[in-house]
XYZ file of C-alpha atoms in Angstrom:
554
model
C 136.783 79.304 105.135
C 137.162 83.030 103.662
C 139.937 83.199 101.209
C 142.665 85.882 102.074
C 141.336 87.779 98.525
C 137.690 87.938 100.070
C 138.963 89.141 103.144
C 140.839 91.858 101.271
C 137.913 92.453 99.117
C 135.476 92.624 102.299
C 138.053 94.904 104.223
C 138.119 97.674 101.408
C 134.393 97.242 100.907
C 133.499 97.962 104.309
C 136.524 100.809 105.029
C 134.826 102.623 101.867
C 130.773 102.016 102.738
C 130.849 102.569 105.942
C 131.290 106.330 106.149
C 128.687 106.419 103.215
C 125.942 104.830 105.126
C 126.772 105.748 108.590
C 126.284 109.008 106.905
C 123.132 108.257 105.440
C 121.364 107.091 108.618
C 122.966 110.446 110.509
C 121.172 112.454 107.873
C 117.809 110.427 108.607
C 118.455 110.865 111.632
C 118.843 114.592 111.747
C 115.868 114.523 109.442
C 113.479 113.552 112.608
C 115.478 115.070 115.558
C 114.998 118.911 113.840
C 111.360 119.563 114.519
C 111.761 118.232 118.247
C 115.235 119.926 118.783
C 113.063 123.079 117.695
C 110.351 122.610 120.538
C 112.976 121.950 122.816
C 115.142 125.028 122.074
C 112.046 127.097 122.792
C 111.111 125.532 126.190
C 114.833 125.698 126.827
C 114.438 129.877 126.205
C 111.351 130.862 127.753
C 109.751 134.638 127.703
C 108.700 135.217 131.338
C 106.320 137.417 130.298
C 104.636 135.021 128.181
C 104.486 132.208 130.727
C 103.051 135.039 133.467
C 100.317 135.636 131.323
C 99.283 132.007 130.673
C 99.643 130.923 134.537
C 97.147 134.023 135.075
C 94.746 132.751 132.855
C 93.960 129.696 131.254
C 97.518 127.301 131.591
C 96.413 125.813 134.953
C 93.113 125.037 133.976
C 94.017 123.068 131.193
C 97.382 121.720 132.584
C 94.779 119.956 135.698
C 92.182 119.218 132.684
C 94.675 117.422 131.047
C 95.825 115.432 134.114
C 92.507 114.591 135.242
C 91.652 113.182 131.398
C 94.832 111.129 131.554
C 94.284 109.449 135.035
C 90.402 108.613 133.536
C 92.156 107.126 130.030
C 95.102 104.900 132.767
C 91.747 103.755 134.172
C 89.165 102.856 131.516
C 92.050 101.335 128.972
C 93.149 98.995 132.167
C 89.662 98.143 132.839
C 88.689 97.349 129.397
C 92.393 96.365 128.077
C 92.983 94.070 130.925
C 89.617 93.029 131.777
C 88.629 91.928 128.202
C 92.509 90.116 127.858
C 91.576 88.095 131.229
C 88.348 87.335 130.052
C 89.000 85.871 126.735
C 92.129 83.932 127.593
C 90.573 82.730 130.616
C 87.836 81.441 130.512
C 85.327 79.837 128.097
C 82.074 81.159 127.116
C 79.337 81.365 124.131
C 81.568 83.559 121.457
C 84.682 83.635 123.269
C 86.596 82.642 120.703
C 85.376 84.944 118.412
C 85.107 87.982 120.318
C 88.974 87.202 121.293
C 90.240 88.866 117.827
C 86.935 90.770 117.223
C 87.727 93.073 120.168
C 90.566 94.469 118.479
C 88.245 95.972 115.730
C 87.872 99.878 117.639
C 91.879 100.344 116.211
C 90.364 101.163 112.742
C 87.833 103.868 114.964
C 89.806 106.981 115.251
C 88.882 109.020 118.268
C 87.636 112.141 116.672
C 85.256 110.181 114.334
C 84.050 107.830 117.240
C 83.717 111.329 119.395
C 80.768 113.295 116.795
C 79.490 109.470 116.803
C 79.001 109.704 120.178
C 77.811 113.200 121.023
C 75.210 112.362 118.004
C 73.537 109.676 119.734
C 74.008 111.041 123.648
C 73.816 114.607 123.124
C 70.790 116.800 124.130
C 69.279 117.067 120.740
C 69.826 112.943 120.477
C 68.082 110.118 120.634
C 69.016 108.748 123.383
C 68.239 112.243 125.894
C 64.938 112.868 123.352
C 63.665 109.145 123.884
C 63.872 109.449 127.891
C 62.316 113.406 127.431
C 58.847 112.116 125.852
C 59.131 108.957 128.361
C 59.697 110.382 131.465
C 58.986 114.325 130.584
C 61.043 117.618 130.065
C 63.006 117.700 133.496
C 64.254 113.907 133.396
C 68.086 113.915 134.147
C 70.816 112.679 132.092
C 74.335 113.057 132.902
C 76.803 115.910 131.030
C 77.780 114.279 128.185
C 80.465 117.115 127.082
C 82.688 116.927 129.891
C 86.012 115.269 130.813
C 83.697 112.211 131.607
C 82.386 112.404 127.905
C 85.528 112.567 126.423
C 87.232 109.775 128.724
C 84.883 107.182 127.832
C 85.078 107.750 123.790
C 89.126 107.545 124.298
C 88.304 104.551 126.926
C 86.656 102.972 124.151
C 88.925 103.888 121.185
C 91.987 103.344 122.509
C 91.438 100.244 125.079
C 92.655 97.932 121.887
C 96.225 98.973 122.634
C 95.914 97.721 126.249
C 94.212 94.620 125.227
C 96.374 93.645 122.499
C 99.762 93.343 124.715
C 98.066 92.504 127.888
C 96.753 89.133 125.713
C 99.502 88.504 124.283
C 101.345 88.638 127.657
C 98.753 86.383 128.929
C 99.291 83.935 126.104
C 103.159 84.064 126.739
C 103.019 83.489 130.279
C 103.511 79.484 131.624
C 100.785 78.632 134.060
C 103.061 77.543 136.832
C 102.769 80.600 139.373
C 98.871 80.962 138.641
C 98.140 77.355 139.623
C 100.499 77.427 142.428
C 98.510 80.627 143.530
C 94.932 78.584 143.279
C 96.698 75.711 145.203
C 97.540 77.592 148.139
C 93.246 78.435 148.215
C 93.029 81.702 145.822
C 90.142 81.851 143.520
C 91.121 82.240 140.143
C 90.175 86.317 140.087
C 92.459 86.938 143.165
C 95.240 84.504 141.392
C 95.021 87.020 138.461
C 94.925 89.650 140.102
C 98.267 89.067 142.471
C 100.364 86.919 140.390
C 99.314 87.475 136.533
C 98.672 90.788 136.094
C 101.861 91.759 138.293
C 103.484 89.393 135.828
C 102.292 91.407 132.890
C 102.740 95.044 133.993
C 105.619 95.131 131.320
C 102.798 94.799 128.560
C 100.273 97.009 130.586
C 102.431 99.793 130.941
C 103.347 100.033 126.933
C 99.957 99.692 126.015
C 98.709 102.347 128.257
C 101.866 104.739 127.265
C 100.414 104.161 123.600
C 96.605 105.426 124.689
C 98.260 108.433 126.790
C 100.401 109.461 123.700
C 97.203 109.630 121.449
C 95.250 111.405 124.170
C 97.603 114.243 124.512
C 98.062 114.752 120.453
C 94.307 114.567 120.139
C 92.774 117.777 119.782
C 89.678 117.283 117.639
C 87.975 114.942 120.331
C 88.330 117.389 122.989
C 86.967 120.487 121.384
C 83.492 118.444 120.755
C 83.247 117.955 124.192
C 84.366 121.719 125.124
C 87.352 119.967 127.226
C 90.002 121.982 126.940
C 93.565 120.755 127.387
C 96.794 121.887 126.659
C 96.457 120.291 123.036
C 93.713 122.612 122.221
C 95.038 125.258 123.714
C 97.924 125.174 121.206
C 95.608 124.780 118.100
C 93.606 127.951 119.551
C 96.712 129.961 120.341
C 98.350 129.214 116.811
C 94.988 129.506 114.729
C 93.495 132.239 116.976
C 95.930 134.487 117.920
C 98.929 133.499 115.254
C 100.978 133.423 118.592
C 104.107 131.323 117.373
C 105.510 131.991 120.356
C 103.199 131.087 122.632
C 101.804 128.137 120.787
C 105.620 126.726 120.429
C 105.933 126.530 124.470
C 102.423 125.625 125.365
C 103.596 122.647 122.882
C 106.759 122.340 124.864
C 104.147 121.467 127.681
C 103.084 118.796 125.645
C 106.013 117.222 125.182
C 107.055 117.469 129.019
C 103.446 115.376 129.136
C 104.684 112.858 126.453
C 108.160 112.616 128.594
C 106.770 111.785 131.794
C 104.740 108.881 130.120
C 107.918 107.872 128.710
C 109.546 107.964 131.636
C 106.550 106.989 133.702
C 106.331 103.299 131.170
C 110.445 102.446 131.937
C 109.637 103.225 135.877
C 106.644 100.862 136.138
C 108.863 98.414 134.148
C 111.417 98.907 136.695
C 114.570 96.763 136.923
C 112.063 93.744 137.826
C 112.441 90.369 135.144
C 109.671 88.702 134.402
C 111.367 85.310 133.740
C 109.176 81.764 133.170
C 110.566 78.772 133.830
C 108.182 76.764 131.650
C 107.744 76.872 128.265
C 105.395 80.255 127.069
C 101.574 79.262 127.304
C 102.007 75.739 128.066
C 99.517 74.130 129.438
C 96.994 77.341 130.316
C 93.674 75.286 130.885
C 90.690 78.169 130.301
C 87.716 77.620 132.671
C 84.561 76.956 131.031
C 81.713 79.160 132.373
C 78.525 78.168 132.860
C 74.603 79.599 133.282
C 74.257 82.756 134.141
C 78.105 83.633 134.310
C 78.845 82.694 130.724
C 76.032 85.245 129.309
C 77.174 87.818 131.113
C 80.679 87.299 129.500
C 79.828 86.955 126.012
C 76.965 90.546 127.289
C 79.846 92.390 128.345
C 82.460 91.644 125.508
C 79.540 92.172 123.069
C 78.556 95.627 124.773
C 82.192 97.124 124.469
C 82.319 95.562 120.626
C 79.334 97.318 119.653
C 79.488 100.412 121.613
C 83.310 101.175 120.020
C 82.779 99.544 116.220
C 79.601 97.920 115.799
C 76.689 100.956 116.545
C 79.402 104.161 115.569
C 79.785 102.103 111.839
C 75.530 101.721 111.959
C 75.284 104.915 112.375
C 77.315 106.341 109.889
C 76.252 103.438 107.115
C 72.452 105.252 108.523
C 73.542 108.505 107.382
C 75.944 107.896 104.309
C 74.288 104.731 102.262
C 70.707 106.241 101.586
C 71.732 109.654 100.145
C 74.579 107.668 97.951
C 71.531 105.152 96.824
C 68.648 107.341 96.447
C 69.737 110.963 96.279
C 72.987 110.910 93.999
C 72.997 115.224 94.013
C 73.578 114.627 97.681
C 77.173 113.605 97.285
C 79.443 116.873 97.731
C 81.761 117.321 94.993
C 84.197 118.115 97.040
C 84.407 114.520 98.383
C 86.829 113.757 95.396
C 89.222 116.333 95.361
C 90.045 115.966 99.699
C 90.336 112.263 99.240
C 92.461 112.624 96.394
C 94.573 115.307 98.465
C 94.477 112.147 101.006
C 95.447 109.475 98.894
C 97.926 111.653 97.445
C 100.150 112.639 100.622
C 99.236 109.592 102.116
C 101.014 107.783 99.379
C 104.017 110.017 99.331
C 104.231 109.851 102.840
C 104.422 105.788 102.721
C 106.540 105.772 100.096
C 109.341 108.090 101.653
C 108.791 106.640 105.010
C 109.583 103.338 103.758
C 112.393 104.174 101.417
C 113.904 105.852 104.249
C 113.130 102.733 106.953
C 114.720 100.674 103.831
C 118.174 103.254 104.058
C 118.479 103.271 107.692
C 117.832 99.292 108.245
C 120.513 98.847 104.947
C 122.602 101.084 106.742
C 122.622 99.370 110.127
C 123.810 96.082 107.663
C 126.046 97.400 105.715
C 127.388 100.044 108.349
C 127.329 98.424 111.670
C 128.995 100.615 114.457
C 127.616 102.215 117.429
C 127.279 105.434 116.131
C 125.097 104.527 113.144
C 122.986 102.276 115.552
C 122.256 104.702 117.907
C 121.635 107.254 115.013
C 118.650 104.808 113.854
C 117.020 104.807 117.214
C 117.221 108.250 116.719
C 114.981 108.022 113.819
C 111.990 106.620 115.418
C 111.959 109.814 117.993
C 108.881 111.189 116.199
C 106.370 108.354 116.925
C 106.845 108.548 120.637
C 106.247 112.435 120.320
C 102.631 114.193 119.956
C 101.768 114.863 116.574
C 100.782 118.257 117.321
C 104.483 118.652 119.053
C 106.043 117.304 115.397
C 103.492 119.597 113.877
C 104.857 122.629 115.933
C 108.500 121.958 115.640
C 108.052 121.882 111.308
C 106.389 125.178 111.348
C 109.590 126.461 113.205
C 111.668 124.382 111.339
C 110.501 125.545 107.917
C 110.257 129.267 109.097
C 113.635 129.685 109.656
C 114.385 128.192 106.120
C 112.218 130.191 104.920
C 113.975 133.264 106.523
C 117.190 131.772 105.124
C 115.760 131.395 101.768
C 114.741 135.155 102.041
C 118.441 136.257 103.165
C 119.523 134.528 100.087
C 116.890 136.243 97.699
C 114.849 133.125 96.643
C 111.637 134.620 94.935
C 108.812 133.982 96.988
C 109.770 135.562 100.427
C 108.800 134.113 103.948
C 105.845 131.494 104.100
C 107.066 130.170 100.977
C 108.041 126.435 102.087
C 105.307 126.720 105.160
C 101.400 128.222 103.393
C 102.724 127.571 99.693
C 103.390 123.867 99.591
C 102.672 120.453 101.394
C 106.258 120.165 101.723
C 105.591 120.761 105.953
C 102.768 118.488 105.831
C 104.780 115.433 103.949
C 108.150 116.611 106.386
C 105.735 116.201 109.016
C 104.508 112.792 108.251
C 108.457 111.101 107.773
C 108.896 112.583 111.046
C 105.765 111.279 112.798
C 105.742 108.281 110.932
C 109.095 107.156 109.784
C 109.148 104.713 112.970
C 106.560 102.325 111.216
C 108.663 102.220 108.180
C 112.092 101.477 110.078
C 110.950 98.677 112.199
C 108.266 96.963 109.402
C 111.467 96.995 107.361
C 114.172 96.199 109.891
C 111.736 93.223 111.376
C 112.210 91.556 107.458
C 115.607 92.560 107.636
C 116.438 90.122 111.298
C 114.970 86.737 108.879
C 117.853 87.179 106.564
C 121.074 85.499 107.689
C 123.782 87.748 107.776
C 125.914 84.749 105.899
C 124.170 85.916 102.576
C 125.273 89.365 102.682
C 129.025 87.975 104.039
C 129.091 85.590 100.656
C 127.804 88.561 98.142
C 130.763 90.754 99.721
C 133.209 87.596 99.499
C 132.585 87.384 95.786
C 133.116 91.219 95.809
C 129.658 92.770 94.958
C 129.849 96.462 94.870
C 127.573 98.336 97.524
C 124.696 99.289 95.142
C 124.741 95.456 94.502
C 124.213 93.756 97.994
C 121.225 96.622 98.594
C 119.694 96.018 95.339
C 120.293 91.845 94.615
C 120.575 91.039 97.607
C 118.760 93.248 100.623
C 115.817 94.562 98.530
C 113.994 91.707 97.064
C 114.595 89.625 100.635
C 112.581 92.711 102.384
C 109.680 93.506 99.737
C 107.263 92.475 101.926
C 108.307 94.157 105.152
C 108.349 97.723 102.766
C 104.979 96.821 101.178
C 104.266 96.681 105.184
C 105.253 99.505 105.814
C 103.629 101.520 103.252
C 100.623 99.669 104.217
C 100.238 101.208 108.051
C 102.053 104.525 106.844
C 99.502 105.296 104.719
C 96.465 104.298 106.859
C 97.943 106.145 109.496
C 98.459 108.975 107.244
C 95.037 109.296 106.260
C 93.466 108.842 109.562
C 96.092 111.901 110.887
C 94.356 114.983 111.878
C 96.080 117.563 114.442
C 99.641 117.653 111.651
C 97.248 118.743 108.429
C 95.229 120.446 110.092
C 98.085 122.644 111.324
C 100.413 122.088 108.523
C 98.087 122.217 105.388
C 98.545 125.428 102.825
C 95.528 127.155 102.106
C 93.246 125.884 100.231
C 93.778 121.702 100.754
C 92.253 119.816 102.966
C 91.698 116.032 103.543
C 89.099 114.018 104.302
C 90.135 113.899 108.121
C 90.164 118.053 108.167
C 86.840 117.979 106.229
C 85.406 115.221 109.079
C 86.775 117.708 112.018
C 85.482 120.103 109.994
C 82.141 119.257 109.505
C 81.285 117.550 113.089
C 82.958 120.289 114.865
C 79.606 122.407 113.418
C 77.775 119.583 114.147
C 76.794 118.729 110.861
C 77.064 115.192 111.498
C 75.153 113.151 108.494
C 77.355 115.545 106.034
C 80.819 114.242 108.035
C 79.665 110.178 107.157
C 81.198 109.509 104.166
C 84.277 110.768 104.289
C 84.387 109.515 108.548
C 83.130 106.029 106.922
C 85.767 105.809 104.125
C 88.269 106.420 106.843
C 87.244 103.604 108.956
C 87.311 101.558 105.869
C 90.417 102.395 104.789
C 91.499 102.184 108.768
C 90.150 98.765 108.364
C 92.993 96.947 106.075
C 95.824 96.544 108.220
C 93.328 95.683 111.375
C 91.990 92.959 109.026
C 95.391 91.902 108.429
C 96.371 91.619 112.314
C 92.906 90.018 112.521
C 94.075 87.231 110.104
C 97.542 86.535 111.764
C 95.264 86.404 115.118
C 93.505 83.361 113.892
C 96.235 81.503 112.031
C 98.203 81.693 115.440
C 95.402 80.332 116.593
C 94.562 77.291 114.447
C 98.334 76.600 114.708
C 98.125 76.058 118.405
């Protein structure tokens, strides 16, 4: 039983932190909200003029490119997400088993690398369309390979991961009553799925597919291989083309009314419907075993989609990359140090204030407590549910008009001095996109410690500084080594914020990929597109060992 000292003690504590780190997580908060507020503001205050001259020329072309792209991405991540998820949980087949956490190896594949990959095999001058030329002569036909088509199958194949990771977990989760009471009543085991699982499910469809949307619509380096052009690209042309701030900030607003209606388009397929099991999660699921003919085909088709997203696009580049590194050391460009230095070094920063900042706001919500300081963290996690190129739009503004400021004050340096003189827009940029991953690896360490240990350190009287740093930071270390973890993969993999963001003069080694494939000087682009699938590769490997502990523990 608390003394009444302690409950003195706690009383003071509290009346005094509280406004200290409720205002803490406001200022985080505020941190992340700016660069959207910004976009916002300007599709809020239109020019008419502007919008009459993009609805005259290119804006419904690439507003109905755009759609079109993100019905075929909805259609190839179900197919592949779902399908593969069914497959693997059940039934049983030659490599099943294996292939069920193999298939989540495209994640470390980003989508611009995997793109070059695939116009370099496919293309006209490939080997692929040159094999079938001197087999079946000049005028043989081959489908157009840089068209929406192109482009939907490399983000099909990317992003289907996303899909296929919550759909099997779902599947996993679900008890096996209402399937077998489905095949009881006569359906075969593909119609049970298909009217009583998958229904059942939709919850974990629906996120996953809201995930592959949001990275098709900040994705701009895909695209322009393929000469598809959306309204992503249309903002990188507008702002690197024409320096049209204006016109690049509200074709960005469009953007984000994209991102919005996935939003909103996830929480309406999720409905107010409950997905409720009265048996215990995955009890009992019996797998049928296939057989003959049917069990090939399986393990053919998951080992098709393995190798087509991971297994030939990593040949291909180990093709290009090993033998100049082994035999021909002149052919490594010297530049390949100094852009993955620039990579490692924002990437770091970027991890590091992401998850010192995840660390403040989950303390906060501890410490704190109150409505306003919860809903103020939610708040935080606003820029990984926008498009990067939206975030990336919103700094420049963001950091012009403190640049302006800084100008009206007299700071040496005058306007561009924060936005082309520094990385400071690139790092903002990156807390912003990013800062999500470091709030919830953090916060998830943060719900295993019992609130009864931070109650006893505040009944003995600890000061504030002493319940964050004896108590709250050595019980979280490894949910902020997490964090920093898939901050700075993510980081280095990022392409449409640095490429907008970066000062003259520094680039990484995801520009210098984009870069380089977007001349179509595709061997060159290998090693640094191969060290970013490596490096891509760590926290996938990590997810890949959880899959199969989980697994030998069942």
């Amino acid at each position: 039983m608390t003394t009444a000292p302690a409950r003195v003690r706690r009383s003071r504590w509290r009346a005094g932190a509280r406004p200290v780190w409720t205002a803490v997580v406001v200022a985080t908060a505020a941190l992340a909200v700016i660069p959207v507020a910004e976009v916002v503001a300007g599709v809020l205050s239109p020019t008419p003029q502007l919008w009459a001259r993009l609805w005259s020329t290119v804006l419904p072309g690439m507003i109905g490119t755009t759609l079109v792209l993100m019905l075929a991405v909805i259609a190839g991540t179900l197919l592949l997400g779902a399908g593969l998820a069914w497959l693997v949980t059940a039934y049983r087949f030659p490599g099943s088993g294996v292939f069920g956490w193999l298939l989540v190896l495209p994640l470390a594949m980003p989508t611009y690398v995997l793109g070059f990959l695939f116009l370099s095999l496919l293309d006209v001058p490939g080997p692929v369309q040159s094999g079938l030329r001197a087999l079946f002569g000049p005028e043989v036909w081959f489908p157009e390979i840089r068209s929406v088509g192109g482009v939907a199958i490399v983000f099909s194949l990317a992003l289907y991961p996303y899909v296929y990771l919550l759909a099997r977990a779902a599947l996993r989760e679900q008890a096996p009553a209402a399937f077998e009471a489905a095949r009881t009543l006569g359906a075969g085991r593909s119609r049970a799925a298909l009217r009583v699982v998958l229904p059942m499910a939709r919850p974990s469809l629906a996120a996953g597919v809201a995930l592959a949307l949001m990275e098709t619509l900040t994705d701009f380096g895909t695209v322009s291989y393929f000469n598809v052009h959306t309204v992503s690209v249309g903002v990188l042309q507008v702002w690197k083309g024409q320096f049209d701030r204006a016109a690049a900030t509200e074709l960005a607003g469009v953007v984000l009314v994209f991102a919005l209606l996935v939003i909103a388009g996830e929480r309406l397929l999720r409905g107010r419907a409950r997905y409720h099991q009265r048996a215990a999660a995955g009890s009992g699921w019996r797998p049928a075993r296939l057989t003959g003919a049917k069990a090939w085909a399986a393990t053919a088709t998951c080992g098709a989609v393995l190798i087509a997203a991971f297994g030939l696009p990593v040949a291909r580049l180990l093709w290009w990359a090993i033998p100049d590194l082994l035999f021909d050391v002149g052919a490594l460009d010297l530049r390949y140090a100094g852009y993955f230095g620039n990579s490692l070094v924002v990437a770091t920063v970027a991890a590091a204030s992401c998850a010192a900042l995840g660390f403040a706001v989950a303390n906060g919500i501890r410490l704190s407590g109150g409505r306003l300081t919860r809903t103020a963290a939610q708040l935080t996690t606003v820029g990984y549910a926008i498009p990067g190129i939206v975030v990336a739009i919103g700094v420049l503004i963001a950091f012009a008009h403190l640049d302006a400021g800084l100008e009206a004050l007299g700071v040496p340096g005058g306007t561009g001095l924060l936005v082309t003189g520094s990385v400071a827009g690139v790092l903002y940029a990156y807390v912003v996109r990013f800062l999500a991953l470091g709030f919830h690896s953090v916060d998830a360490s943060f719900s295993k410690v019992n609130p009864t240990m931070t109650a006893a350190a505040l009944s003995l009287g600890a000061a504030p500084a002493a319940v964050t740093g004896r108590v709250h930071l050595p019980l979280v270390r490894a949910g902020i080594v997490t964090a920093m973890v898939l901050v700075a993969i993510d980081a280095i993999k990022e392409l449409p914020i640095v490429l907008l963001l970066r000062p003259f003069g520094f680039d990484t080694l995801s520009v210098w990929t984009y870069q380089l494939a977007s001349e179509s000087r595709w061997q060159s682009a290998a090693l640094p597109a191969l060290t970013i699938v490596a490096a891509a590769l760590i926290p996938v490997l990590v997810l890949l060992g959880r899959e199969r502990g989980a697994e030998a523990m069942r």
